[in-house]
mmCIF file of C-alpha atoms in Angstrom:
data_model
loop_
_atom_site.group_PDB
_atom_site.id
_atom_site.type_symbol
_atom_site.label_atom_id
_atom_site.label_comp_id
_atom_site.label_asym_id
_atom_site.label_seq_id
_atom_site.Cartn_x
_atom_site.Cartn_y
_atom_site.Cartn_z
ATOM 1 C CA MET G 28 124.547 97.552 37.639
ATOM 2 C CA ALA G 29 123.105 100.976 36.923
ATOM 3 C CA LEU G 30 121.005 102.533 39.653
ATOM 4 C CA SER G 31 117.463 103.573 38.952
ATOM 5 C CA GLU G 32 116.279 107.124 39.537
ATOM 6 C CA LEU G 33 114.300 105.909 42.583
ATOM 7 C CA GLN G 34 117.378 104.283 44.145
ATOM 8 C CA ILE G 35 119.445 107.408 43.583
ATOM 9 C CA ALA G 36 116.719 109.533 45.172
ATOM 10 C CA LEU G 37 116.531 107.246 48.205
ATOM 11 C CA ILE G 38 120.310 107.306 48.670
ATOM 12 C CA GLY G 39 120.310 111.099 48.438
ATOM 13 C CA ALA G 40 117.491 111.371 50.959
ATOM 14 C CA GLY G 41 119.387 109.105 53.355
ATOM 15 C CA ILE G 42 122.518 111.247 53.108
ATOM 16 C CA VAL G 43 120.496 114.407 53.802
ATOM 17 C CA ALA G 44 118.811 112.782 56.817
ATOM 18 C CA ILE G 45 122.161 111.712 58.287
ATOM 19 C CA ALA G 46 123.523 115.236 57.810
ATOM 20 C CA LEU G 47 120.494 116.749 59.531
ATOM 21 C CA VAL G 48 120.817 114.412 62.536
ATOM 22 C CA TRP G 49 124.523 115.160 62.848
ATOM 23 C CA GLY G 50 123.880 118.897 62.628
ATOM 24 C CA TYR G 51 121.114 118.748 65.234
ATOM 25 C CA ASN G 52 123.330 116.827 67.661
ATOM 26 C CA ALA G 53 126.143 119.318 67.173
ATOM 27 C CA TRP G 54 123.739 122.209 67.822
ATOM 28 C CA GLN G 55 122.440 120.547 71.002
ATOM 29 C CA ASP G 56 125.976 119.947 72.260
ATOM 30 C CA ARG G 57 126.873 123.587 71.652
ATOM 31 C CA LYS G 58 123.687 124.701 73.395
ATOM 32 C CA HIS G 59 124.414 122.674 76.529
ATOM 33 C CA ARG G 60 127.993 123.941 76.645
ATOM 34 C CA LYS G 61 126.674 127.486 76.865
ATOM 35 C CA THR G 62 123.947 127.081 79.465
ATOM 36 C CA ALA G 63 126.118 128.939 81.946
ATOM 37 C CA ASP G 64 126.357 131.983 79.648
ATOM 38 C CA ARG G 65 124.109 134.112 81.845
ATOM 39 C CA ILE G 66 126.160 135.152 84.804
ATOM 40 C CA PHE G 67 129.004 137.568 84.226
ATOM 41 C CA LYS G 68 130.074 140.324 81.869
ATOM 42 C CA SER G 69 132.015 139.329 78.762
ATOM 43 C CA SER G 70 135.111 141.378 78.096
ATOM 44 C CA PRO G 71 138.783 140.691 77.416
ATOM 45 C CA GLY G 72 139.510 141.059 81.132
ATOM 46 C CA ASP G 73 136.665 138.926 82.464
ATOM 47 C CA VAL G 74 137.260 136.248 85.050
ATOM 48 C CA LEU G 75 137.048 132.866 83.390
ATOM 49 C CA LEU G 76 135.201 129.856 84.644
ATOM 50 C CA GLY G 77 135.987 126.230 84.105
ATOM 51 C CA ASN G 78 136.289 122.761 85.613
ATOM 52 C CA GLN G 79 139.833 123.276 86.853
ATOM 53 C CA GLU G 80 140.404 121.461 90.134
ATOM 54 C CA ILE G 81 141.187 123.888 92.934
ATOM 55 C CA ALA G 82 143.983 122.811 95.230
ATOM 56 C CA GLY G 83 146.327 124.495 97.696
ATOM 57 C CA ALA G 84 150.058 124.432 97.285
ATOM 58 C CA ASP G 85 152.749 124.753 99.935
ATOM 59 C CA GLN G 86 152.140 127.863 102.023
ATOM 60 C CA PRO G 87 153.822 129.479 104.999
ATOM 61 C CA LEU G 88 150.487 131.013 105.983
ATOM 62 C CA ASP G 89 147.470 129.354 107.468
ATOM 63 C CA GLU G 90 145.175 130.583 104.678
ATOM 64 C CA THR G 91 142.261 128.304 105.424
ATOM 65 C CA HIS G 92 138.612 128.766 104.588
ATOM 66 C CA ARG G 93 136.614 128.542 107.802
ATOM 67 C CA GLU G 94 136.024 124.968 108.945
ATOM 68 C CA MET G 95 132.541 123.605 108.497
ATOM 69 C CA HIS G 96 130.743 120.301 108.103
ATOM 70 C CA ARG G 97 130.594 119.390 104.438
ATOM 71 C CA GLU G 98 128.132 117.113 102.726
ATOM 72 C CA PRO G 99 128.785 115.394 99.387
ATOM 73 C CA GLY G 100 128.586 117.879 96.536
ATOM 74 C CA GLU G 101 129.386 120.925 98.656
ATOM 75 C CA ARG G 102 131.689 123.640 97.394
ATOM 76 C CA GLN G 103 135.405 122.837 97.334
ATOM 77 C CA GLU G 104 137.197 126.067 98.243
ATOM 78 C CA PRO G 105 140.915 126.698 97.847
ATOM 79 C CA ARG G 106 142.419 125.546 101.127
ATOM 80 C CA PHE G 107 145.834 126.122 102.585
ATOM 81 C CA THR G 108 146.508 124.153 105.758
ATOM 82 C CA ASP G 109 149.144 123.907 108.456
ATOM 83 C CA GLU G 110 150.088 120.435 107.243
ATOM 84 C CA VAL G 111 152.419 121.603 104.456
ATOM 85 C CA ASP G 112 156.122 121.985 103.942
ATOM 86 C CA GLU G 113 157.713 125.367 104.605
ATOM 87 C CA VAL G 114 157.862 127.618 101.552
ATOM 88 C CA ALA G 115 161.279 128.772 100.449
ATOM 89 C CA ASP G 116 160.347 132.175 99.016
ATOM 90 C CA VAL G 117 157.587 134.520 97.924
ATOM 91 C CA ASP G 118 157.438 133.039 94.416
ATOM 92 C CA GLU G 119 155.954 129.882 95.912
ATOM 93 C CA LEU G 120 153.141 131.931 97.424
ATOM 94 C CA ASP G 121 152.462 133.238 93.915
ATOM 95 C CA GLY G 122 152.270 129.674 92.644
ATOM 96 C CA ALA G 123 149.966 128.547 95.418
ATOM 97 C CA MET G 124 147.586 131.458 94.976
ATOM 98 C CA ALA G 125 147.622 131.022 91.202
ATOM 99 C CA ALA G 126 146.157 127.565 91.752
ATOM 100 C CA ALA G 127 142.944 129.317 92.748
ATOM 101 C CA GLU G 128 142.540 131.073 89.406
ATOM 102 C CA PRO G 129 139.439 130.001 87.473
ATOM 103 C CA ALA G 130 139.692 129.045 83.824
ATOM 104 C CA GLY G 131 137.153 128.600 81.065
ATOM 105 C CA GLU G 132 135.054 130.552 78.589
ATOM 106 C CA ASP G 133 133.962 134.173 78.880
ATOM 107 C CA LEU G 134 130.368 134.445 80.052
ATOM 108 C CA PRO G 135 128.121 137.242 78.751
ATOM 109 C CA GLU G 136 126.116 139.582 80.923
ATOM 110 C CA LEU G 137 122.586 138.630 81.943
ATOM 111 C CA ALA G 138 119.838 140.237 79.913
ATOM 112 C CA PRO G 139 118.618 143.433 81.619
ATOM 113 C CA GLU G 140 115.248 143.293 83.320
ATOM 114 C CA PRO G 141 112.441 144.702 81.129
ATOM 115 C CA GLN G 142 111.780 148.326 82.011
ATOM 116 C CA SER G 143 108.031 147.706 82.120
ATOM 117 C CA LYS G 144 108.464 145.640 85.287
ATOM 118 C CA PRO G 145 109.287 147.144 88.693
ATOM 119 C CA MET G 146 112.966 146.651 89.490
ATOM 120 C CA LEU G 147 113.553 144.017 92.160
ATOM 121 C CA PRO G 148 115.727 144.825 95.206
ATOM 122 C CA GLU G 149 119.042 143.013 94.833
ATOM 123 C CA GLU G 150 119.359 142.191 98.527
ATOM 124 C CA TRP G 151 116.324 139.888 98.250
ATOM 125 C CA ALA G 152 116.116 138.868 94.593
ATOM 126 C CA ASP G 153 119.458 138.950 92.782
ATOM 127 C CA ALA G 154 119.607 137.994 89.114
ATOM 128 C CA VAL G 155 123.075 136.487 89.665
ATOM 129 C CA ALA G 156 122.784 134.871 93.107
ATOM 130 C CA ASP G 157 119.183 133.648 92.839
ATOM 131 C CA CYS G 158 116.707 131.859 90.653
ATOM 132 C CA VAL G 159 113.951 134.474 90.567
ATOM 133 C CA LEU G 160 110.424 133.657 89.388
ATOM 134 C CA ARG G 161 107.840 136.418 89.006
ATOM 135 C CA MET G 162 104.073 135.993 89.110
ATOM 136 C CA ALA G 163 101.399 138.380 87.894
ATOM 137 C CA ALA G 164 97.756 137.839 88.878
ATOM 138 C CA PRO G 165 94.685 139.392 87.225
ATOM 139 C CA ASN G 166 93.240 140.016 90.700
ATOM 140 C CA PRO G 167 95.122 140.844 93.922
ATOM 141 C CA ILE G 168 96.110 137.778 95.966
ATOM 142 C CA PRO G 169 96.071 137.853 99.792
ATOM 143 C CA ALA G 170 99.586 137.730 101.211
ATOM 144 C CA PRO G 171 98.672 135.057 103.821
ATOM 145 C CA THR G 172 97.518 132.763 101.005
ATOM 146 C CA VAL G 173 100.810 132.943 99.116
ATOM 147 C CA TRP G 174 102.805 132.657 102.341
ATOM 148 C CA ALA G 175 100.925 129.517 103.406
ATOM 149 C CA LEU G 176 101.497 127.859 100.035
ATOM 150 C CA LEU G 177 105.164 128.898 99.990
ATOM 151 C CA SER G 178 106.006 127.874 103.559
ATOM 152 C CA ALA G 179 104.790 124.325 102.872
ATOM 153 C CA TRP G 180 108.215 123.640 101.326
ATOM 154 C CA SER G 181 110.422 126.707 101.789
ATOM 155 C CA GLU G 182 110.949 126.146 105.523
ATOM 156 C CA GLU G 183 112.790 122.915 104.679
ATOM 157 C CA SER G 184 114.975 124.528 102.021
ATOM 158 C CA SER G 185 118.736 124.455 102.581
ATOM 159 C CA LYS G 186 119.070 127.694 100.607
ATOM 160 C CA ALA G 187 117.599 131.093 101.395
ATOM 161 C CA VAL G 188 114.124 131.732 99.971
ATOM 162 C CA HIS G 189 112.653 135.228 99.770
ATOM 163 C CA CYS G 190 109.126 136.166 98.773
ATOM 164 C CA LEU G 191 108.301 139.700 97.655
ATOM 165 C CA ALA G 192 105.071 141.476 96.764
ATOM 166 C CA HIS G 193 104.812 144.774 94.902
ATOM 167 C CA ASP G 194 102.855 147.466 96.699
ATOM 168 C CA GLU G 195 101.393 149.527 93.865
ATOM 169 C CA GLU G 196 100.307 152.409 96.096
ATOM 170 C CA GLN G 197 103.742 152.848 97.646
ATOM 171 C CA GLY G 198 105.588 151.867 94.487
ATOM 172 C CA ARG G 199 107.956 149.471 96.239
ATOM 173 C CA TRP G 200 108.562 145.792 96.895
ATOM 174 C CA LEU G 201 107.712 144.340 100.308
ATOM 175 C CA VAL G 202 109.389 141.302 101.824
ATOM 176 C CA VAL G 203 106.561 138.919 102.658
ATOM 177 C CA ALA G 204 106.566 137.107 106.017
ATOM 178 C CA ALA G 205 104.083 135.154 108.120
ATOM 179 C CA ASP G 206 102.489 138.331 109.475
ATOM 180 C CA THR G 207 102.289 140.230 106.157
ATOM 181 C CA SER G 208 98.808 141.459 105.255
ATOM 182 C CA GLY G 209 97.348 143.059 102.155
ATOM 183 C CA HIS G 210 96.511 141.938 98.628
ATOM 184 C CA TYR G 211 98.957 142.189 95.722
ATOM 185 C CA ARG G 212 99.008 141.489 91.999
ATOM 186 C CA GLU G 213 102.745 141.218 91.354
ATOM 187 C CA TRP G 214 104.936 138.726 93.165
ATOM 188 C CA ALA G 215 108.524 137.498 93.031
ATOM 189 C CA VAL G 216 110.046 134.469 94.770
ATOM 190 C CA ALA G 217 113.825 133.988 94.843
ATOM 191 C CA LEU G 218 115.766 130.829 95.684
ATOM 192 C CA GLN G 219 119.464 131.423 96.387
ATOM 193 C CA LEU G 220 121.544 129.265 94.071
ATOM 194 C CA VAL G 221 124.902 129.220 95.852
ATOM 195 C CA ASP G 222 126.415 129.635 99.299
ATOM 196 C CA ARG G 223 129.501 128.253 100.997
ATOM 197 C CA ARG G 224 127.883 124.843 101.298
ATOM 198 C CA GLY G 225 127.836 124.597 97.512
ATOM 199 C CA PRO G 226 125.282 125.000 94.714
ATOM 200 C CA VAL G 227 121.613 124.161 94.987
ATOM 201 C CA SER G 228 120.866 120.512 94.255
ATOM 202 C CA ASP G 229 118.825 119.403 91.268
ATOM 203 C CA ALA G 230 116.194 117.932 93.606
ATOM 204 C CA GLU G 231 115.792 121.139 95.593
ATOM 205 C CA LEU G 232 115.676 123.315 92.491
ATOM 206 C CA GLY G 233 113.125 120.946 90.949
ATOM 207 C CA THR G 234 110.970 121.220 94.069
ATOM 208 C CA PHE G 235 111.161 125.012 93.858
ATOM 209 C CA LEU G 236 110.091 125.129 90.208
ATOM 210 C CA ASP G 237 107.285 122.591 90.688
ATOM 211 C CA SER G 238 105.996 124.298 93.826
ATOM 212 C CA MET G 239 105.922 127.691 92.159
ATOM 213 C CA GLN G 240 103.961 126.182 89.278
ATOM 214 C CA GLN G 241 101.417 124.814 91.753
ATOM 215 C CA ILE G 242 101.151 128.147 93.560
ATOM 216 C CA ALA G 243 100.493 129.906 90.264
ATOM 217 C CA GLN G 244 97.801 127.400 89.343
ATOM 218 C CA GLN G 245 96.071 127.667 92.716
ATOM 219 C CA THR G 246 96.089 131.476 92.721
ATOM 220 C CA GLY G 247 95.347 132.004 89.028
ATOM 221 C CA ALA G 248 98.596 133.886 88.482
ATOM 222 C CA GLU G 249 100.769 133.842 85.379
ATOM 223 C CA LEU G 250 104.234 132.508 86.224
ATOM 224 C CA GLU G 251 107.550 133.111 84.502
ATOM 225 C CA GLN G 252 109.248 129.871 83.483
ATOM 226 C CA ALA G 253 112.826 128.741 84.135
ATOM 227 C CA SER G 254 114.786 125.822 82.723
ATOM 228 C CA LEU G 255 115.916 123.305 85.343
ATOM 229 C CA ALA G 256 118.983 122.256 83.333
ATOM 230 C CA GLU G 257 120.098 125.790 82.492
ATOM 231 C CA THR G 258 119.573 127.059 86.044
ATOM 232 C CA LEU G 259 121.554 124.140 87.484
ATOM 233 C CA ALA G 260 124.388 124.824 85.050
ATOM 234 C CA ARG G 261 124.365 128.493 86.045
ATOM 235 C CA ALA G 262 124.475 127.566 89.740
ATOM 236 C CA ARG G 263 127.408 125.203 89.249
ATOM 237 C CA ALA G 264 129.381 127.714 87.181
ATOM 238 C CA LEU G 265 128.776 130.408 89.793
ATOM 239 C CA ASP G 266 129.845 128.034 92.578
ATOM 240 C CA GLU G 267 133.089 127.211 90.750
ATOM 241 C CA PHE G 268 133.847 130.881 90.370
ATOM 242 C CA CYS G 269 133.127 131.613 94.033
ATOM 243 C CA ALA G 270 135.239 128.672 95.179
ATOM 244 C CA ALA G 271 138.203 129.970 93.187
ATOM 245 C CA VAL G 272 138.257 133.322 95.011
ATOM 246 C CA ASP G 273 137.040 132.167 98.449
ATOM 247 C CA ILE G 274 140.100 132.564 100.659
ATOM 248 C CA GLN G 275 140.865 133.656 104.205
ATOM 249 C CA PHE G 276 144.199 135.042 105.354
ATOM 250 C CA VAL G 277 145.149 133.926 108.854
ATOM 251 C CA LEU G 278 147.850 135.142 111.234
ATOM 252 C CA HIS G 279 148.712 133.867 114.709
ATOM 253 C CA VAL G 280 149.949 135.654 117.801
ATOM 254 C CA VAL G 281 151.741 133.274 120.180
ATOM 255 C CA GLU G 282 153.631 133.750 123.443
ATOM 256 C CA ALA G 283 157.254 134.532 122.608
ATOM 257 C CA SER G 284 158.772 131.882 124.868
ATOM 258 C CA GLY G 285 156.206 129.184 124.095
ATOM 259 C CA GLY G 286 154.098 129.810 127.187
ATOM 260 C CA VAL G 287 150.491 130.978 127.510
ATOM 261 C CA PHE G 288 148.579 134.256 127.603
ATOM 262 C CA ALA G 289 146.546 134.904 130.750
ATOM 263 C CA GLY G 290 142.898 135.675 130.169
ATOM 264 C CA THR G 291 142.928 138.325 132.888
ATOM 265 C CA LYS G 292 145.041 140.524 130.634
ATOM 266 C CA LEU G 293 143.817 139.362 127.251
ATOM 267 C CA ARG G 294 140.387 140.984 127.238
ATOM 268 C CA GLY G 295 141.652 144.401 128.256
ATOM 269 C CA VAL G 296 144.383 144.335 125.624
ATOM 270 C CA ALA G 297 141.905 143.224 122.938
ATOM 271 C CA GLU G 298 139.398 145.945 123.792
ATOM 272 C CA ALA G 299 142.168 148.559 123.841
ATOM 273 C CA ALA G 300 142.909 147.492 120.243
ATOM 274 C CA GLY G 301 139.295 148.234 119.267
ATOM 275 C CA LEU G 302 138.072 144.630 119.364
ATOM 276 C CA LEU G 303 134.734 143.617 120.844
ATOM 277 C CA LEU G 304 133.953 140.180 122.259
ATOM 278 C CA GLU G 305 130.715 138.891 120.688
ATOM 279 C CA ALA G 306 128.234 136.193 121.637
ATOM 280 C CA ASP G 307 129.906 133.466 119.548
ATOM 281 C CA GLY G 308 133.107 133.693 121.613
ATOM 282 C CA VAL G 309 135.122 135.630 119.026
ATOM 283 C CA PHE G 310 136.530 139.169 119.100
ATOM 284 C CA ARG G 311 135.682 141.232 116.015
ATOM 285 C CA GLN G 312 136.941 144.401 114.431
ATOM 286 C CA ARG G 313 134.153 146.209 112.590
ATOM 287 C CA ASP G 314 134.162 149.271 110.372
ATOM 288 C CA ALA G 315 132.212 152.500 110.889
ATOM 289 C CA VAL G 316 128.965 150.972 109.594
ATOM 290 C CA GLY G 317 129.301 147.752 111.573
ATOM 291 C CA MET G 318 130.658 145.468 108.855
ATOM 292 C CA GLU G 319 133.156 142.817 109.945
ATOM 293 C CA LEU G 320 136.769 143.446 108.933
ATOM 294 C CA PHE G 321 138.454 140.524 110.699
ATOM 295 C CA THR G 322 138.133 138.271 113.733
ATOM 296 C CA VAL G 323 140.374 137.301 116.633
ATOM 297 C CA ALA G 324 139.707 133.847 118.081
ATOM 298 C CA ASN G 325 141.333 131.475 120.519
ATOM 299 C CA LEU G 326 144.075 129.412 118.901
ATOM 300 C CA GLY G 327 142.691 126.494 120.906
ATOM 301 C CA ASP G 328 139.266 124.893 120.657
ATOM 302 C CA GLU G 329 137.606 126.765 123.517
ATOM 303 C CA PRO G 330 135.806 129.979 122.512
ATOM 304 C CA PHE G 331 136.244 133.118 124.548
ATOM 305 C CA ALA G 332 133.352 133.751 126.939
ATOM 306 C CA ALA G 333 132.793 136.911 128.943
ATOM 307 C CA GLU G 334 132.101 134.972 132.138
ATOM 308 C CA SER G 335 135.149 132.690 131.925
ATOM 309 C CA ILE G 336 137.808 134.571 129.970
ATOM 310 C CA LYS G 337 139.554 135.747 133.165
ATOM 311 C CA SER G 338 140.327 132.174 134.142
ATOM 312 C CA LEU G 339 141.362 131.144 130.622
ATOM 313 C CA ALA G 340 144.967 130.546 129.592
ATOM 314 C CA THR G 341 145.637 130.266 125.876
ATOM 315 C CA HIS G 342 148.702 129.406 123.797
ATOM 316 C CA GLY G 343 147.786 131.965 121.167
ATOM 317 C CA LEU G 344 145.342 133.974 119.109
ATOM 318 C CA THR G 345 144.197 133.488 115.521
ATOM 319 C CA LEU G 346 143.367 136.543 113.393
ATOM 320 C CA SER G 347 141.304 135.814 110.272
ATOM 321 C CA LEU G 348 140.420 137.994 107.291
ATOM 322 C CA ASP G 349 137.600 136.777 105.025
ATOM 323 C CA VAL G 350 138.712 138.280 101.701
ATOM 324 C CA PRO G 351 135.429 138.162 99.684
ATOM 325 C CA ARG G 352 133.419 139.719 102.515
ATOM 326 C CA VAL G 353 135.404 142.959 102.917
ATOM 327 C CA SER G 354 135.277 145.875 100.503
ATOM 328 C CA ASP G 355 139.012 146.627 100.577
ATOM 329 C CA GLY G 356 141.106 143.549 101.238
ATOM 330 C CA VAL G 357 144.449 145.351 101.380
ATOM 331 C CA GLN G 358 143.207 147.945 103.849
ATOM 332 C CA ALA G 359 141.580 145.271 106.002
ATOM 333 C CA PHE G 360 144.768 143.187 105.974
ATOM 334 C CA ASN G 361 146.854 146.204 106.978
ATOM 335 C CA HIS G 362 144.483 146.820 109.876
ATOM 336 C CA MET G 363 144.614 143.162 110.911
ATOM 337 C CA LEU G 364 148.414 143.100 110.746
ATOM 338 C CA ALA G 365 148.652 146.273 112.824
ATOM 339 C CA THR G 366 146.280 144.790 115.393
ATOM 340 C CA ALA G 367 148.271 141.550 115.509
ATOM 341 C CA ARG G 368 151.444 143.509 116.198
ATOM 342 C CA GLN G 369 149.708 145.593 118.853
ATOM 343 C CA LEU G 370 148.414 142.468 120.591
ATOM 344 C CA SER G 371 151.808 140.796 120.440
ATOM 345 C CA ASP G 372 153.537 143.861 121.909
ATOM 346 C CA ARG G 373 151.064 144.192 124.772
ATOM 347 C CA LEU G 374 150.947 140.470 125.584
ATOM 348 C CA GLY G 375 154.626 139.675 125.119
ATOM 349 C CA GLY G 376 154.033 137.589 122.006
ATOM 350 C CA VAL G 377 155.116 137.368 118.386
ATOM 351 C CA VAL G 378 153.202 137.356 115.073
ATOM 352 C CA VAL G 379 153.843 134.108 113.192
ATOM 353 C CA ASP G 380 152.702 132.047 110.248
ATOM 354 C CA ALA G 381 151.384 128.481 110.251
ATOM 355 C CA GLN G 382 154.847 127.069 110.905
ATOM 356 C CA ARG G 383 155.308 129.480 113.832
ATOM 357 C CA ALA G 384 157.880 131.446 111.846
ATOM 358 C CA PRO G 385 157.872 135.271 111.999
ATOM 359 C CA LEU G 386 156.345 136.941 108.941
ATOM 360 C CA ALA G 387 158.869 138.373 106.507
ATOM 361 C CA ASP G 388 158.231 141.752 104.874
ATOM 362 C CA ALA G 389 158.366 140.162 101.423
ATOM 363 C CA MET G 390 155.637 137.707 102.415
ATOM 364 C CA ILE G 391 153.452 140.498 103.796
ATOM 365 C CA ASP G 392 153.802 142.408 100.510
ATOM 366 C CA ALA G 393 152.869 139.274 98.574
ATOM 367 C CA ILE G 394 149.725 138.813 100.670
ATOM 368 C CA ARG G 395 148.663 142.396 99.980
ATOM 369 C CA ALA G 396 149.219 141.914 96.252
ATOM 370 C CA LYS G 397 147.274 138.662 96.144
ATOM 371 C CA SER G 398 144.396 140.098 98.173
ATOM 372 C CA ASN G 399 144.115 142.929 95.678
ATOM 373 C CA GLU G 400 144.324 140.481 92.763
ATOM 374 C CA LEU G 401 141.587 138.222 94.129
ATOM 375 C CA GLN G 402 139.230 141.097 94.789
ATOM 376 C CA GLN G 403 139.801 142.532 91.316
ATOM 377 C CA ARG G 404 138.962 139.115 89.894
ATOM 378 C CA MET G 405 135.698 139.235 91.841
ATOM 379 C CA ARG G 406 134.857 142.692 90.462
ATOM 380 C CA ASP G 407 135.608 141.545 86.928
ATOM 381 C CA GLY G 408 133.183 138.678 87.522
ATOM 382 C CA GLY G 409 130.374 140.982 88.649
ATOM 383 C CA ILE G 410 130.707 140.343 92.402
ATOM 384 C CA VAL G 411 131.882 143.436 94.275
ATOM 385 C CA PRO G 412 133.795 142.401 97.423
ATOM 386 C CA GLY G 413 131.879 143.223 100.587
ATOM 387 C CA SER G 414 128.671 143.950 98.654
ATOM 388 C CA THR G 415 125.275 142.495 99.446
ATOM 389 C CA ARG G 416 125.779 139.988 96.628
ATOM 390 C CA ALA G 417 129.168 138.928 98.001
ATOM 391 C CA LEU G 418 127.880 138.629 101.569
ATOM 392 C CA ARG G 419 125.073 136.359 100.379
ATOM 393 C CA LEU G 420 127.229 134.137 98.160
ATOM 394 C CA PHE G 421 130.018 133.824 100.726
ATOM 395 C CA SER G 422 127.809 132.973 103.703
#
């Protein structure tokens, strides 16, 4: 039966409608896949992100991210524990460290901040590490008013929250606290998206966005907007990247015959090596500006304490280097290794790995190479090791 012109037109319209729906769905899917495209530079050598599961392989070193209580959803760092089989050669270290490499799509650089706006200080409001919302008011707002509205929820936040006000007379941003006075037109509030506990949750980010909207309404300020879905995707991608490069190198110094070190001698030897015992019961080596290079802790559970260290007997010491938090990982490792050898010589001990086997020169060279590789991966991803950004993300 021949079709009428009306039937043909209806069929054609139906085909066009189906094509439009399919095209819209495809566009939406592509859009959601790229919500993380606001973090790092895009270049052939960029670090790649992805959903690759991070897992440790057999290691002769106790390369373990510092122990902490973890809640569901917290960051899963690469972890290398004592409970592994002994590695046969250096190639296996390469394989284990390669398991930490991120994979995924290149991510383009964040759009630069408009030049018409005062540049925000990165240590408080970082375009990569934080969700930053700016407010502009037609009339100056008292600092105590904004602080009171902000503290109603920010004090319960699991992530760092910083509030800044722009002092027009001095031409600089001020960090607002409970005792801040003055009236200001321009404001910025930053919620840190990622730390070592993992990315911000959708509930906490939603509270932040809603609360900032309420503050803007109550003060008459104009507020920049942020997408909940896109910001969450950015936080998760950043957390995956950080987890893939978040590694500590650990060495042990144990008594050569399997005995113990006497605390009466330990403190003097440690201080002679340039280490200082701090309030948390750990010796630290710091650089010229006071930044931590590595730590020396008791191999047992009991921390070192100034008042009791003389009566302490320990089976060994643990030296730890937090790779993302030092500016030069190779130099810091060399310093830590030299200190470990100095301690072992003075105490009558030996430097060993997780299986209590002496470190081979080939393994030491491999550690240096991998430390350099990891830190270069961080730089390629826009996170300079030891920088303010790195210290905040790896805290």
